[in-house]
Tab-separated table of C-alpha atoms and ligand atoms in Angstrom:
chain	number	residue	atom	x	y	z
A	1	UNK	CA	62.566	93.970	104.281
A	2	UNK	CA	63.531	97.644	104.367
A	3	UNK	CA	65.926	98.460	107.138
A	4	UNK	CA	65.009	102.173	107.351
A	5	UNK	CA	62.020	103.902	108.921
A	6	UNK	CA	59.281	104.824	106.432
A	7	UNK	CA	60.177	108.476	105.808
A	8	UNK	CA	63.903	107.755	105.545
A	9	UNK	CA	63.253	104.895	103.208
A	10	UNK	CA	61.049	107.134	101.051
A	11	UNK	CA	63.751	109.809	100.864
A	12	UNK	CA	66.429	107.241	99.992
A	13	UNK	CA	64.183	105.961	97.184
A	14	UNK	CA	63.589	109.461	95.832
A	15	UNK	CA	67.257	110.475	95.994
A	16	UNK	CA	68.257	107.172	94.427
A	17	UNK	CA	66.252	108.086	91.311
A	18	UNK	CA	68.448	111.102	90.617
A	19	UNK	CA	70.979	110.627	87.818
A	20	UNK	CA	74.337	109.439	89.100
A	21	UNK	CA	73.077	108.726	92.618
A	22	UNK	CA	73.271	105.075	93.593
A	23	UNK	CA	71.720	103.444	96.637
A	24	UNK	CA	74.788	104.034	98.842
A	25	UNK	CA	74.990	107.732	97.942
A	26	UNK	CA	71.249	108.106	98.449
A	27	UNK	CA	71.573	106.701	101.958
A	28	UNK	CA	74.543	108.962	102.696
A	29	UNK	CA	72.592	112.021	101.507
A	30	UNK	CA	69.494	111.069	103.473
A	31	UNK	CA	71.431	110.689	106.720
A	32	UNK	CA	73.304	113.900	105.998
A	33	UNK	CA	69.944	115.680	105.727
A	34	UNK	CA	68.923	114.246	109.092
A	35	UNK	CA	72.075	115.612	110.705
A	36	UNK	CA	72.203	119.176	109.308
A	37	UNK	CA	70.240	121.999	110.977
A	38	UNK	CA	66.570	121.709	110.106
A	39	UNK	CA	66.531	125.066	108.284
A	40	UNK	CA	69.212	123.830	105.893
A	41	UNK	CA	67.275	120.710	104.973
A	42	UNK	CA	64.054	122.682	104.543
A	43	UNK	CA	65.861	125.203	102.326
A	44	UNK	CA	66.752	122.344	99.969
A	45	UNK	CA	63.163	121.143	99.891
A	46	UNK	CA	61.957	124.699	99.213
A	47	UNK	CA	64.477	125.166	96.410
A	48	UNK	CA	63.208	121.994	94.747
A	49	UNK	CA	59.613	123.160	95.124
A	50	UNK	CA	60.461	126.588	93.700
A	51	UNK	CA	62.147	125.314	90.554
A	52	UNK	CA	58.971	123.437	89.759
A	53	UNK	CA	56.515	126.211	90.607
A	54	UNK	CA	58.343	129.478	89.784
A	55	UNK	CA	60.737	128.653	86.979
A	56	UNK	CA	59.558	128.989	83.422
A	57	UNK	CA	61.078	129.612	80.030
A	58	UNK	CA	62.061	133.081	78.845
A	59	UNK	CA	59.588	134.159	76.192
A	60	UNK	CA	62.359	135.400	73.932
A	61	UNK	CA	65.211	132.909	74.283
A	62	UNK	CA	63.797	129.941	76.279
A	63	UNK	CA	66.416	130.241	78.981
A	64	UNK	CA	65.117	129.409	82.462
A	65	UNK	CA	63.803	132.401	84.370
A	66	UNK	CA	61.242	133.544	86.909
A	67	UNK	CA	59.819	136.410	84.873
A	68	UNK	CA	58.656	136.888	81.308
A	69	UNK	CA	62.166	137.593	80.110
A	70	UNK	CA	65.427	136.237	81.512
A	71	UNK	CA	68.133	138.473	82.948
A	72	UNK	CA	70.205	138.223	79.755
A	73	UNK	CA	67.322	139.302	77.505
A	74	UNK	CA	66.408	142.110	79.930
A	75	UNK	CA	69.974	143.394	80.196
A	76	UNK	CA	70.792	146.510	78.204
A	77	UNK	CA	74.474	145.586	78.064
A	78	UNK	CA	74.349	142.702	75.615
A	79	UNK	CA	75.412	142.772	71.971
A	80	UNK	CA	72.070	142.343	70.222
A	81	UNK	CA	73.688	141.660	66.836
A	82	UNK	CA	75.003	138.249	67.904
A	83	UNK	CA	72.859	135.251	68.668
A	84	UNK	CA	74.240	132.014	70.056
A	85	UNK	CA	72.105	128.889	69.602
A	86	UNK	CA	72.446	126.184	72.272
A	87	UNK	CA	70.624	122.960	73.030
A	88	UNK	CA	69.863	123.378	76.726
A	89	UNK	CA	69.796	126.066	79.428
A	90	UNK	CA	72.797	124.362	81.076
A	91	UNK	CA	74.808	124.895	77.854
A	92	UNK	CA	73.934	128.573	78.051
A	93	UNK	CA	75.208	128.578	81.636
A	94	UNK	CA	78.513	126.991	80.561
A	95	UNK	CA	78.973	129.636	77.860
A	96	UNK	CA	78.098	132.440	80.273
A	97	UNK	CA	80.675	131.166	82.752
A	98	UNK	CA	83.341	131.349	80.039
A	99	UNK	CA	82.632	135.115	79.889
A	100	UNK	CA	83.741	135.040	76.249
A	101	UNK	CA	80.362	135.894	74.744
A	102	UNK	CA	78.286	139.001	75.288
A	103	UNK	CA	75.515	138.489	72.770
A	104	UNK	CA	72.082	136.951	73.120
A	105	UNK	CA	71.130	133.286	73.194
A	106	UNK	CA	68.479	131.002	71.832
A	107	UNK	CA	67.839	127.740	73.657
A	108	UNK	CA	66.448	124.958	71.463
A	109	UNK	CA	65.341	122.843	74.436
A	110	UNK	CA	66.801	119.747	72.834
A	111	UNK	CA	68.288	118.542	69.573
A	112	UNK	CA	66.899	116.794	66.542
A	113	UNK	CA	67.160	113.093	67.383
A	114	UNK	CA	65.200	110.928	64.939
A	115	UNK	CA	66.078	107.741	66.849
A	116	UNK	CA	64.442	109.181	69.974
A	117	UNK	CA	61.491	110.481	67.965
A	118	UNK	CA	62.482	114.129	68.433
A	119	UNK	CA	61.876	116.195	65.323
A	120	UNK	CA	62.332	119.917	64.609
A	121	UNK	CA	58.728	120.644	65.617
A	122	UNK	CA	59.431	119.686	69.227
A	123	UNK	CA	62.185	122.284	69.519
A	124	UNK	CA	62.041	126.090	69.556
A	125	UNK	CA	63.224	126.347	65.951
A	126	UNK	CA	60.161	128.255	64.666
A	127	UNK	CA	60.696	130.889	67.345
A	128	UNK	CA	64.381	131.074	66.375
A	129	UNK	CA	63.556	131.691	62.724
A	130	UNK	CA	61.092	134.422	63.768
A	131	UNK	CA	63.731	136.056	65.941
A	132	UNK	CA	66.264	136.091	63.132
A	133	UNK	CA	63.648	137.378	60.683
A	134	UNK	CA	62.568	140.205	62.967
A	135	UNK	CA	65.809	140.973	64.806
A	136	UNK	CA	68.927	142.773	63.676
A	137	UNK	CA	71.399	139.950	64.114
A	138	UNK	CA	74.521	139.946	61.963
A	139	UNK	CA	75.854	136.630	63.267
A	140	UNK	CA	74.232	133.426	64.466
A	141	UNK	CA	76.660	131.127	66.260
A	142	UNK	CA	75.656	127.480	66.283
A	143	UNK	CA	76.799	126.082	69.625
A	144	UNK	CA	75.013	122.756	69.553
A	145	UNK	CA	77.053	119.868	70.867
A	146	UNK	CA	79.797	118.485	68.606
A	147	UNK	CA	78.249	115.063	68.088
A	148	UNK	CA	76.139	113.534	65.321
A	149	UNK	CA	72.817	114.875	66.583
A	150	UNK	CA	74.190	118.304	67.477
A	151	UNK	CA	75.819	118.624	64.060
A	152	UNK	CA	72.629	117.491	62.333
A	153	UNK	CA	70.588	120.032	64.280
A	154	UNK	CA	73.066	122.770	63.434
A	155	UNK	CA	72.958	121.895	59.732
A	156	UNK	CA	69.160	121.816	59.686
A	157	UNK	CA	68.963	125.266	61.285
A	158	UNK	CA	71.729	126.701	59.113
A	159	UNK	CA	69.720	125.708	56.034
A	160	UNK	CA	66.605	127.386	57.426
A	161	UNK	CA	68.491	130.585	58.178
A	162	UNK	CA	70.286	130.688	54.824
A	163	UNK	CA	67.637	133.024	53.396
A	164	UNK	CA	68.448	135.746	55.935
A	165	UNK	CA	71.369	138.183	55.697
A	166	UNK	CA	73.215	136.775	58.709
A	167	UNK	CA	76.571	135.110	58.981
A	168	UNK	CA	76.229	131.611	60.395
A	169	UNK	CA	79.215	130.311	62.333
A	170	UNK	CA	79.910	127.206	64.354
A	171	UNK	CA	81.876	126.893	67.592
A	172	UNK	CA	85.464	125.994	66.710
A	173	UNK	CA	86.514	122.450	67.494
A	174	UNK	CA	88.485	123.463	70.570
A	175	UNK	CA	85.785	121.350	72.126
A	176	UNK	CA	86.734	117.785	71.294
A	177	UNK	CA	84.334	116.165	68.863
A	178	UNK	CA	81.951	113.911	70.725
A	179	UNK	CA	82.316	115.714	74.028
A	180	UNK	CA	79.444	117.598	75.536
A	181	UNK	CA	79.357	121.340	76.065
A	182	UNK	CA	78.002	120.951	79.559
A	183	UNK	CA	81.212	119.281	80.683
A	184	UNK	CA	83.679	121.397	78.735
A	185	UNK	CA	85.781	123.665	80.915
A	186	UNK	CA	85.747	127.428	80.809
A	187	UNK	CA	88.988	127.810	78.835
A	188	UNK	CA	87.913	125.278	76.201
A	189	UNK	CA	84.650	127.101	75.668
A	190	UNK	CA	86.338	130.484	75.466
A	191	UNK	CA	88.809	129.082	72.880
A	192	UNK	CA	85.985	127.591	70.842
A	193	UNK	CA	84.166	130.925	70.817
A	194	UNK	CA	87.222	132.959	69.886
A	195	UNK	CA	88.293	130.495	67.178
A	196	UNK	CA	84.900	130.130	65.493
Y	201	LIG	ZN1	65.950	135.246	77.548
């Protein structure tokens, strides 16, 4: 039998589905939300609603944004000759926080993972090739994660881009092989960019 009232129990269930949140944490969060000022709790609910209704992918780079183009693509201050290819929007965020890169990005929205049934067609690789074909990039930096699937994805894309007059580089291994970009710290990412 559930020991919580219906709505609390429902919230605990929902929170408990989030990655890394166990039953105990879900209960702690639910009771925290009951204690904070109502406006604060509602702001969280609104933020969740907004990311599902307002957020979409940038039409150029597939970063998350609320307009047709993301802030990076709209900015006039970026180096448009350098393109950094990442797997996910959160990787882009990690690289931005390192402040070591001022070019443009391309988000693949995943990586080639044959074992999970994810092939090149499910990623934004066609759009990437079009961008490189039509843009004036001199360097494409492959910043996929340094693991088997990330390396495979990088190699696949490098082969596709070989016909274009761009230099293709890879993040230096300042980021330990097997680790994930998302969790790398700012200094490690900056080192990997500088040492590419
Ligand atoms: Zn963009």
